[in-house]
Amino acid sequence: MTEVIVVGAGPTGLLLAGDLAEAGVAVTVLERRDGEISNLSRAFVVHARTLEQLDARGLAEALTDTGTVLDGLRLFGRVRVDLSMLPSRFPHLVVTPQYNVERLLLERALRAGAEVVHNAEVVGLSQDGAGVTVTTNGGTYRAAYVVGADGMRSAVRHLVGLPFPGRSVLRSIMLADVKVAREPDQVLTADAVGDAFAFIAPFGDGYHRVFAWDRRRILPDDAPLALDEVREATRRALGDDFGMHDPRWLSRFHSDERQAPRYRVGRVFLAGDAAHVHSPAGGMGMNTGLQDAANLGWKLAAALRGAPDALLDSYQDERHPVGRSVLHTSGAIVRVALVRSSVGRVLRGLLGQGALAVPAVRARAAGRISGVGFAYRAPAGAHRLVGTRAPDVRLAGGGRLYEALRGGRFVLVGDADVTGWEDRVRVAGHAGPGGSAVLVRPDGHVGWAGTDAAGLRRALTALAGAPMSRSEVPHA
Ligand SMILES: Cc1cc2nc3c(=O)[nH]c(=O)nc-3n(C[C@H](O)[C@H](O)[C@H](O)COP(=O)(O)OP(=O)(O)OC[C@H]3O[C@@H](n4cnc5c(N)ncnc54)[C@H](O)[C@@H]3O)c2cc1C
């Protein structure tokens, strides 16, 4: 029987489904599209923390092979966030279209045993004390938990009665997938000049994706778009239209800044764009959704093995503040990039460059945008490491931490006794000073640290669920 239903086979839903399936949870993904992965998909940038999560799933190398590695992100003018100093195995970002991320995550989810049902549009949902019933256009499904990873217009969010407060920040953004006569000098080219903004990046299949915006032409999303309009705004913002021609897709869209007030209603959770949306500036949307999924998957698996319900509440406690922070960051980039007056633009350049020349500001900006800088708040009385992002340390006995995390396990860096949880915890390394050990959660954050064996068992029960019974222990 299905234990978790994931609604939506976008990047968020697919990472979550793979994590659940790897943890041995019976998971069904309901997706309203047919089986094709769309090449009209949106994101281009995969940031360092996402690469770390992919590394913990054995996928970082394969994804990197599909794209181009850049050690910085130009936001506007000469203001650039340098990523080369990030304290990560991946001090860079990878430019690759979203469909490459989706393809790798789909293959992994299917390999791990997730069921993906296409042409299944969720239209109804009701929950009781024991589970959730989901209705699609073609049938009825039931599971212990449901996750709405069904994007910005989430039916699940609507069906549990959650609002999506916020506002439109940019209207009438022009989108064009085109061929170009002249390759731009840089892989990601973006700038805002005067009343225009433009961005161009290669898809890797002979087409380039262009976003352009012209403050003087704000039209409804359904107003027809001519390539000349895109050319003109691109020339003004970037100084060249790169001889764009043969568009395969032209459309207008608007960008909203919104966040659901809660990510959980009973047995139903929201993740990814269903929970938060913001402008594409900084390229953080898909990345944030993937981190939501990485945070939620192991918690649902643990809840199904008897972990207390409070563990599921920690999803909201940990991820909602990150979502809010990402909204602020991307909103600030847009507002500064599109500052109107010429004096404002001069100040923007000077202040932006000046601020980013200060090491602490630069590190903070890089940490926020890459996701590497986020730590979760430790519960009262917990060790100061709890909630922090675990760095990819070399383990005594060989290998790296993020390799040891593969398979969705906890890793105990130290050599304490984990009898009863051997199926979920890998013990790696030697005890630290005074016999101390660190328990790293499957999402690469510290779950517990200390020297006290009883404290470790309490933490394991709270985070990983009940220990195996004698009959479950192999060869017991
Ligand atoms: C122009 C643009 C550029 C962007 N650039 C970046 C970037 O560089 N980096 C970045 O990180 N992010 C970027 N983003 C954001 C990124 O594309 C999204 O954040 C990401 O797609 C969200 O993934 P998701 O899985 O949460 O939702 P989605 O990708 O929207 O997937 C939701 C899935 O749910 C399905 N679905 C919807 N309703 C139902 C239903 N009722 N029943 C069943 N299935 C349903 C949909 O068909 C879809 O497959 C950009 C966005 C835009 C618009």
Coordinates of C-alpha atoms and ligand atoms in Angstrom, one line a residue:
M1 CA 0.0 0.0 0.0
T2 CA 1.2 3.5 -0.8
E3 CA 2.6 5.3 2.3
V4 CA 3.3 8.7 0.8
I5 CA 1.7 10.4 -2.2
V6 CA 3.7 13.1 -3.8
V7 CA 1.7 15.4 -6.1
G8 CA 3.8 16.8 -8.9
A9 CA 6.8 15.3 -10.7
G10 CA 8.8 18.6 -10.9
P11 CA 12.3 18.7 -9.4
T12 CA 10.9 19.0 -5.8
G13 CA 8.6 16.0 -6.1
L14 CA 11.1 13.8 -7.9
L15 CA 13.9 14.4 -5.3
L16 CA 11.4 13.7 -2.5
A17 CA 10.1 10.6 -4.2
G18 CA 13.6 9.2 -4.7
D19 CA 14.6 9.9 -1.1
L20 CA 11.4 8.2 0.2
A21 CA 11.8 5.2 -2.1
E22 CA 15.5 4.8 -1.1
A23 CA 14.4 4.8 2.6
G24 CA 12.1 1.9 1.8
V25 CA 8.9 3.9 1.8
A26 CA 6.2 3.0 -0.7
V27 CA 5.7 6.2 -2.6
T28 CA 3.5 7.2 -5.5
V29 CA 3.9 10.4 -7.6
L30 CA 0.8 11.7 -9.2
E31 CA 1.6 14.0 -12.2
R32 CA -0.9 15.6 -14.4
R33 CA 1.4 15.9 -17.4
D34 CA 2.1 13.0 -19.8
G35 CA 5.4 11.2 -19.5
E36 CA 7.5 13.8 -21.4
I37 CA 9.9 16.0 -19.5
S38 CA 9.3 19.5 -20.9
N39 CA 12.2 21.3 -22.6
L40 CA 10.4 24.6 -21.9
S41 CA 11.4 24.3 -18.3
R42 CA 12.7 27.3 -16.4
A43 CA 15.6 27.0 -14.1
F44 CA 19.2 27.2 -15.3
V45 CA 21.3 27.5 -12.2
V46 CA 22.2 24.7 -9.8
H47 CA 23.8 26.1 -6.6
A48 CA 26.5 24.7 -4.3
R49 CA 24.2 23.4 -1.6
T50 CA 22.1 21.6 -4.1
L51 CA 25.2 20.1 -5.6
E52 CA 26.1 18.9 -2.1
Q53 CA 22.6 17.3 -1.8
L54 CA 23.1 15.7 -5.2
D55 CA 26.5 14.5 -4.1
A56 CA 24.8 12.8 -1.1
R57 CA 22.7 10.9 -3.7
G58 CA 25.6 10.1 -6.1
L59 CA 24.3 12.5 -8.8
A60 CA 26.5 15.6 -8.6
E61 CA 29.0 14.4 -11.1
A62 CA 26.5 13.3 -13.7
L63 CA 24.7 16.7 -13.4
T64 CA 27.9 18.7 -13.6
D65 CA 28.7 16.8 -16.9
T66 CA 25.5 18.2 -18.5
G67 CA 26.4 21.8 -17.9
T68 CA 29.0 24.6 -17.4
V69 CA 30.7 25.4 -14.1
L70 CA 30.9 29.1 -13.2
D71 CA 32.7 30.4 -10.1
G72 CA 30.5 33.5 -9.8
L73 CA 27.1 35.0 -10.6
R74 CA 26.8 38.4 -12.1
L75 CA 23.7 40.1 -10.8
F76 CA 23.7 43.4 -12.7
G77 CA 26.2 45.9 -14.0
R78 CA 29.6 45.0 -12.6
V79 CA 28.1 43.6 -9.4
R80 CA 29.1 39.9 -9.2
V81 CA 28.8 37.4 -6.3
D82 CA 32.1 35.4 -6.1
L83 CA 31.5 31.8 -5.2
S84 CA 35.1 30.6 -5.4
M85 CA 35.6 31.1 -1.6
L86 CA 32.6 29.0 -0.6
P87 CA 33.5 26.5 2.1
S88 CA 32.2 23.6 -0.1
R89 CA 33.4 20.9 -2.3
F90 CA 31.5 22.8 -5.0
P91 CA 32.7 26.4 -4.8
H92 CA 30.7 27.3 -7.9
L93 CA 27.4 26.9 -9.7
V94 CA 26.4 24.7 -12.6
V95 CA 24.5 26.2 -15.5
T96 CA 22.3 23.5 -16.9
P97 CA 18.6 23.5 -17.9
Q98 CA 16.1 22.3 -15.3
Y99 CA 15.1 19.3 -17.5
N100 CA 18.6 17.7 -16.9
V101 CA 18.0 17.9 -13.1
E102 CA 14.5 16.4 -13.6
R103 CA 15.8 13.6 -15.8
L104 CA 18.4 12.5 -13.3
L105 CA 16.0 12.7 -10.4
L106 CA 13.3 10.8 -12.3
E107 CA 15.7 8.0 -13.2
R108 CA 16.9 7.7 -9.7
A109 CA 13.3 7.7 -8.2
L110 CA 12.3 5.0 -10.6
R111 CA 15.4 2.9 -9.9
A112 CA 14.7 3.2 -6.2
G113 CA 11.2 1.9 -6.7
A114 CA 8.9 5.0 -6.7
E115 CA 5.8 4.7 -8.8
V116 CA 5.1 7.6 -11.1
V117 CA 1.6 7.9 -12.5
H118 CA 1.2 10.3 -15.4
N119 CA -2.0 12.0 -16.7
A120 CA -3.1 12.0 -13.1
E121 CA -4.4 15.5 -12.1
V122 CA -5.3 15.9 -8.4
V123 CA -8.7 17.4 -8.0
G124 CA -9.8 16.4 -4.5
L125 CA -8.3 15.7 -1.1
S126 CA -9.6 14.8 2.4
Q127 CA -7.9 13.7 5.5
D128 CA -8.7 11.9 8.7
G129 CA -6.7 10.6 11.7
A130 CA -5.3 7.7 9.8
G131 CA -4.5 9.0 6.4
V132 CA -5.3 11.1 3.3
T133 CA -7.5 10.3 0.4
V134 CA -6.6 11.9 -2.9
T135 CA -8.8 12.0 -6.0
T136 CA -7.5 12.5 -9.5
N137 CA -9.3 12.8 -12.8
G138 CA -8.7 9.0 -13.1
G139 CA -9.0 7.4 -9.7
T140 CA -8.7 7.5 -5.9
Y141 CA -5.5 7.0 -3.9
R142 CA -4.9 6.8 -0.2
A143 CA -1.7 7.2 1.9
A144 CA -0.6 8.1 5.4
Y145 CA 0.9 11.4 4.1
V146 CA 0.6 13.6 1.1
V147 CA 3.1 16.2 -0.2
G148 CA 2.0 18.9 -2.6
A149 CA 5.0 19.5 -4.8
D150 CA 2.6 20.7 -7.5
G151 CA 4.0 24.1 -8.3
M152 CA 2.9 27.7 -7.9
R153 CA -0.8 27.1 -8.6
S154 CA -0.8 24.1 -6.2
A155 CA -4.1 22.3 -6.1
V156 CA -3.0 20.7 -2.9
R157 CA -2.5 24.1 -1.2
H158 CA -5.9 25.1 -2.4
L159 CA -7.5 21.9 -1.3
V160 CA -6.2 22.2 2.3
G161 CA -7.4 25.9 2.4
L162 CA -4.1 27.6 2.7
P163 CA -3.7 31.1 1.2
F164 CA -0.7 32.2 -0.8
P165 CA -0.2 35.8 0.2
G166 CA 2.2 38.1 -1.7
R167 CA 2.3 40.2 -4.8
S168 CA 3.5 40.4 -8.4
V169 CA 7.0 41.9 -8.5
L170 CA 7.6 41.9 -12.2
R171 CA 5.0 41.9 -14.9
S172 CA 5.3 41.3 -18.6
I173 CA 8.6 39.5 -18.7
M174 CA 9.3 38.4 -22.2
L175 CA 10.6 34.8 -22.7
A176 CA 12.1 33.7 -26.0
D177 CA 13.9 30.4 -26.9
V178 CA 15.9 31.3 -29.9
K179 CA 18.9 30.5 -32.1
V180 CA 21.6 33.1 -32.1
A181 CA 24.0 34.2 -34.8
R182 CA 26.7 35.3 -32.3
E183 CA 27.4 33.5 -29.0
P184 CA 27.5 35.8 -26.0
D185 CA 30.9 36.1 -24.4
Q186 CA 29.8 34.7 -21.1
V187 CA 27.7 31.6 -20.4
L188 CA 25.2 33.5 -18.3
T189 CA 24.7 37.1 -19.4
A190 CA 22.4 39.4 -17.5
D191 CA 22.2 43.1 -17.1
A192 CA 19.8 46.0 -16.4
V193 CA 20.3 49.3 -18.1
G194 CA 17.9 52.2 -18.0
D195 CA 14.4 50.8 -18.6
A196 CA 15.4 47.4 -19.8
F197 CA 16.7 44.1 -18.3
A198 CA 17.8 41.0 -20.2
F199 CA 19.3 37.6 -19.6
I200 CA 20.6 35.0 -22.1
A201 CA 21.9 31.5 -21.5
P202 CA 22.4 28.5 -23.7
F203 CA 20.2 25.5 -23.5
G204 CA 22.8 23.1 -24.7
D205 CA 20.6 21.9 -27.6
G206 CA 21.4 24.7 -30.1
Y207 CA 18.8 27.2 -28.6
H208 CA 19.3 30.0 -26.1
R209 CA 16.8 31.1 -23.5
V210 CA 16.3 34.9 -23.4
F211 CA 14.4 36.8 -20.7
A212 CA 13.9 40.5 -21.4
W213 CA 11.9 43.2 -19.7
D214 CA 11.0 46.7 -20.8
R215 CA 9.6 49.0 -18.2
R216 CA 7.9 51.0 -21.0
R217 CA 5.9 48.1 -22.3
I218 CA 4.0 46.4 -19.5
L219 CA 1.3 44.3 -21.1
P220 CA -1.0 41.4 -20.0
D221 CA 0.6 37.9 -20.1
D222 CA -1.7 37.0 -23.0
A223 CA -0.6 39.9 -25.2
P224 CA 1.1 38.6 -28.4
L225 CA 4.9 38.9 -28.4
A226 CA 7.0 39.6 -31.5
L227 CA 10.7 38.7 -31.6
D228 CA 11.5 42.3 -32.5
E229 CA 10.3 43.4 -29.1
V230 CA 12.7 40.9 -27.4
R231 CA 15.5 41.9 -29.7
E232 CA 15.0 45.6 -28.9
A233 CA 15.0 45.2 -25.1
T234 CA 18.0 42.8 -25.2
R235 CA 20.0 45.3 -27.3
R236 CA 19.3 48.1 -24.8
A237 CA 20.2 46.0 -21.8
L238 CA 23.1 43.9 -23.1
G239 CA 24.3 46.0 -26.0
D240 CA 23.6 43.3 -28.6
D241 CA 20.7 41.1 -29.7
F242 CA 23.1 38.3 -30.7
G243 CA 21.4 38.0 -34.1
M244 CA 18.6 36.0 -32.4
H245 CA 16.3 34.2 -34.9
D246 CA 14.0 31.2 -35.3
P247 CA 12.2 31.3 -32.0
R248 CA 10.6 28.0 -30.9
W249 CA 8.8 29.6 -28.0
L250 CA 7.7 33.2 -27.3
S251 CA 5.6 34.2 -24.4
R252 CA 5.1 36.7 -21.6
F253 CA 4.9 35.9 -17.9
H254 CA 4.8 37.6 -14.6
S255 CA 6.8 36.9 -11.5
D256 CA 5.3 36.8 -8.0
E257 CA 6.7 36.9 -4.5
R258 CA 4.5 34.7 -2.3
Q259 CA 4.8 32.3 0.6
A260 CA 2.2 30.0 2.2
P261 CA 1.9 30.8 5.9
R262 CA 2.2 27.1 6.8
Y263 CA 3.9 24.2 5.1
R264 CA 1.9 21.6 7.0
V265 CA -1.8 21.0 7.6
G266 CA -2.3 17.7 9.5
R267 CA -0.9 14.9 7.2
V268 CA -0.5 17.2 4.2
F269 CA 2.7 19.1 3.4
L270 CA 3.8 21.7 0.8
A271 CA 7.2 21.9 -0.8
G272 CA 8.9 23.8 -3.5
D273 CA 6.9 26.4 -5.6
A274 CA 3.7 25.2 -4.0
A275 CA 5.1 26.7 -0.7
H276 CA 7.0 29.7 -2.0
V277 CA 7.7 31.6 -5.2
H278 CA 9.8 34.6 -6.0
S279 CA 11.5 36.2 -8.9
P280 CA 14.1 34.2 -10.9
A281 CA 16.8 36.7 -9.8
G282 CA 19.7 34.8 -8.1
G283 CA 18.4 31.5 -9.5
M284 CA 17.2 30.2 -6.2
G285 CA 13.7 28.8 -6.8
M286 CA 14.3 25.2 -7.9
N287 CA 17.3 25.0 -5.5
T288 CA 15.1 26.0 -2.5
G289 CA 12.5 23.4 -3.5
L290 CA 15.1 20.7 -3.7
Q291 CA 16.3 21.6 -0.2
D292 CA 12.7 21.5 1.1
A293 CA 12.5 18.0 -0.3
A294 CA 15.8 16.9 1.2
N295 CA 14.6 18.2 4.6
L296 CA 11.2 16.5 4.4
G297 CA 11.9 13.1 2.9
W298 CA 13.8 11.5 5.8
K299 CA 11.4 13.0 8.3
L300 CA 8.4 11.3 6.7
A301 CA 10.4 8.0 6.5
A302 CA 11.2 8.3 10.2
A303 CA 7.6 9.2 11.2
L304 CA 6.4 6.1 9.4
R305 CA 8.9 4.2 11.6
G306 CA 7.5 5.7 14.8
A307 CA 9.4 9.0 15.2
P308 CA 7.3 11.5 17.2
D309 CA 5.0 13.8 15.3
A310 CA 7.1 16.8 16.4
L311 CA 9.7 15.8 13.9
L312 CA 7.2 16.6 11.1
D313 CA 6.6 20.0 12.7
S314 CA 10.3 20.7 12.4
Y315 CA 9.9 20.8 8.6
Q316 CA 7.9 24.0 8.9
D317 CA 10.2 25.4 11.7
E318 CA 13.3 24.8 9.6
R319 CA 12.2 25.5 6.0
H320 CA 9.7 28.3 6.4
P321 CA 12.4 30.8 7.6
V322 CA 14.7 29.8 4.7
G323 CA 11.8 30.4 2.2
R324 CA 11.2 33.8 3.7
S325 CA 14.9 34.7 3.5
V326 CA 15.1 33.6 -0.1
L327 CA 12.1 35.7 -1.0
H328 CA 13.8 38.7 0.6
T329 CA 17.1 38.1 -1.2
S330 CA 15.6 37.6 -4.6
G331 CA 13.3 40.6 -4.1
A332 CA 16.2 42.8 -3.1
I333 CA 18.2 41.8 -6.2
V334 CA 15.2 42.7 -8.4
R335 CA 14.6 46.0 -6.7
V336 CA 18.2 47.1 -6.8
A337 CA 18.7 45.8 -10.4
L338 CA 15.8 47.7 -11.7
V339 CA 16.4 51.0 -9.8
R340 CA 15.0 53.7 -11.9
S341 CA 17.0 56.9 -11.7
S342 CA 20.4 57.3 -13.2
V343 CA 21.8 58.5 -9.8
G344 CA 20.3 55.4 -8.2
R345 CA 22.0 53.3 -10.9
V346 CA 25.4 54.9 -10.2
L347 CA 24.9 54.3 -6.5
R348 CA 23.8 50.8 -7.1
G349 CA 27.0 50.0 -8.9
L350 CA 29.3 51.7 -6.3
L351 CA 27.5 50.3 -3.3
G352 CA 27.1 46.9 -4.8
Q353 CA 30.7 46.6 -5.7
G354 CA 31.9 48.3 -2.5
A355 CA 29.8 46.1 -0.2
L356 CA 30.8 42.9 -2.0
A357 CA 34.5 43.9 -1.6
V358 CA 34.0 43.5 2.2
P359 CA 34.9 39.8 2.9
A360 CA 32.1 39.3 5.5
V361 CA 29.4 40.8 3.2
R362 CA 30.7 38.8 0.3
A363 CA 30.7 35.5 2.2
R364 CA 27.2 36.2 3.5
A365 CA 25.9 37.0 0.0
A366 CA 27.5 33.9 -1.4
G367 CA 26.2 31.8 1.4
R368 CA 22.7 33.0 1.0
I369 CA 22.5 32.6 -2.7
S370 CA 24.3 29.3 -2.9
G371 CA 22.3 27.9 0.1
V372 CA 25.5 26.9 1.9
G373 CA 25.0 29.6 4.5
F374 CA 21.8 28.3 5.9
A375 CA 21.7 26.6 9.3
Y376 CA 18.6 25.5 11.2
R377 CA 17.9 26.8 14.7
A378 CA 18.9 24.3 17.4
P379 CA 16.3 23.3 20.0
A380 CA 16.8 24.8 23.4
G381 CA 19.6 23.1 25.4
A382 CA 21.0 21.3 22.3
H383 CA 24.7 21.2 21.4
R384 CA 25.8 24.3 19.4
L385 CA 26.4 22.2 16.3
V386 CA 22.9 20.9 16.1
G387 CA 21.1 22.3 13.0
T388 CA 24.4 23.5 11.3
R389 CA 25.3 22.3 7.8
A390 CA 27.8 19.5 8.1
P391 CA 30.9 20.1 6.0
D392 CA 32.1 17.3 3.7
V393 CA 34.8 16.0 6.0
R394 CA 37.2 13.1 5.3
L395 CA 36.2 10.1 7.4
A396 CA 38.7 8.1 9.4
G397 CA 38.6 4.7 7.7
G398 CA 38.3 6.3 4.3
G399 CA 35.8 8.2 2.1
R400 CA 34.0 11.4 2.6
L401 CA 30.9 12.3 4.7
Y402 CA 28.7 13.0 1.7
E403 CA 29.6 9.7 0.1
A404 CA 28.7 8.0 3.4
L405 CA 25.3 9.7 3.3
R406 CA 24.4 8.0 0.1
G407 CA 21.5 5.6 0.4
G408 CA 19.6 8.1 2.7
R409 CA 21.3 7.0 5.9
F410 CA 22.3 9.0 9.0
V411 CA 26.1 9.0 9.5
L412 CA 27.5 8.9 13.0
V413 CA 31.0 10.5 12.9
G414 CA 32.5 8.9 16.0
D415 CA 32.2 5.4 17.3
A416 CA 29.2 5.2 19.6
D417 CA 26.9 2.3 19.9
V418 CA 23.9 2.5 17.5
T419 CA 22.5 -1.0 18.1
G420 CA 18.9 -1.1 16.9
W421 CA 19.4 1.5 14.2
E422 CA 22.1 -0.2 12.2
D423 CA 19.7 -0.3 9.2
R424 CA 19.5 3.5 9.2
V425 CA 22.8 4.7 10.7
R426 CA 26.3 4.3 9.3
V427 CA 29.1 4.6 11.9
A428 CA 32.1 6.2 10.3
G429 CA 35.3 7.3 12.0
H430 CA 36.8 7.5 15.4
A431 CA 35.4 9.3 18.5
G432 CA 36.5 12.9 18.9
P433 CA 37.9 14.6 22.0
G434 CA 36.4 13.1 25.2
G435 CA 34.6 10.4 23.2
S436 CA 32.4 12.9 21.4
A437 CA 30.4 12.0 18.3
V438 CA 28.3 13.9 15.7
L439 CA 25.2 12.4 14.2
V440 CA 24.6 13.8 10.7
R441 CA 21.1 13.7 9.3
P442 CA 20.4 12.4 5.8
D443 CA 20.1 16.0 4.6
G444 CA 23.6 16.8 5.7
H445 CA 22.7 18.9 8.8
V446 CA 23.8 18.0 12.3
G447 CA 21.1 16.2 14.3
W448 CA 22.9 15.5 17.5
A449 CA 26.4 16.0 19.0
G450 CA 27.8 14.9 22.3
T451 CA 29.4 12.2 24.4
D452 CA 26.4 10.8 26.2
A453 CA 25.2 7.3 25.0
A454 CA 21.7 7.7 26.4
G455 CA 21.4 11.1 24.7
L456 CA 22.4 9.6 21.4
R457 CA 19.7 6.9 21.8
R458 CA 17.1 9.5 22.6
A459 CA 18.2 11.5 19.5
L460 CA 18.0 8.5 17.3
T461 CA 14.4 7.7 18.5
A462 CA 13.4 11.3 17.9
L463 CA 15.1 11.6 14.5
A464 CA 15.1 8.1 12.9
G465 CA 12.2 6.4 14.6
A466 CA 12.0 3.3 16.8
P467 CA 14.9 0.9 17.0
M468 CA 14.5 -2.4 15.2
S469 CA 12.8 -5.1 17.1
R470 CA 14.8 -8.3 17.8
S471 CA 13.0 -10.0 14.9
E472 CA 14.0 -7.3 12.5
V473 CA 17.7 -7.4 13.4
P474 CA 19.5 -9.4 10.8
H475 CA 20.8 -12.7 12.3
A476 CA 19.4 -11.8 15.8
Ligands
LIG1 C1 11.9 32.4 -15.7 C2 12.3 31.5 -14.6 C3 13.6 31.2 -14.4 C4 14.0 30.5 -13.3 N1 15.3 30.2 -13.1 C5 15.7 29.5 -12.0 C6 17.1 29.2 -11.7 O1 18.0 29.6 -12.4 N2 17.4 28.5 -10.6 C7 16.4 28.0 -9.8 O2 16.7 27.3 -8.8 N3 15.1 28.2 -10.0 C8 14.7 29.0 -11.1 N4 13.4 29.2 -11.4 C9 12.4 28.6 -10.5 C10 12.1 27.1 -10.8 O3 11.8 26.9 -12.2 C11 11.0 26.6 -9.9 O4 11.3 27.0 -8.6 C12 10.9 25.1 -10.0 O5 10.4 24.6 -11.2 C13 10.0 24.6 -8.9 O6 10.0 23.2 -8.9 P1 8.7 22.4 -8.2 O7 9.0 21.0 -8.5 O8 8.5 22.9 -6.9 O9 7.5 22.9 -9.1 P2 7.2 22.7 -10.7 O10 8.5 22.6 -11.4 O11 6.2 23.8 -11.0 O12 6.5 21.3 -10.8 C14 5.2 21.0 -10.4 C15 4.7 19.8 -11.1 O13 3.4 19.5 -10.6 C16 2.5 19.2 -11.6 N5 1.1 19.5 -11.2 C17 0.6 20.7 -11.0 N6 -0.7 20.6 -10.6 C18 -0.9 19.3 -10.5 C19 -2.1 18.6 -10.1 N7 -3.2 19.2 -9.7 N8 -2.0 17.2 -10.1 C20 -0.9 16.6 -10.5 N9 0.2 17.2 -10.9 C21 0.2 18.6 -10.9 C22 3.0 20.0 -12.8 O14 2.6 19.4 -14.0 C23 4.5 20.0 -12.6 O15 5.1 18.9 -13.2 C24 13.0 30.0 -12.4 C25 11.7 30.2 -12.7 C26 11.3 31.0 -13.8 C27 9.8 31.3 -14.0

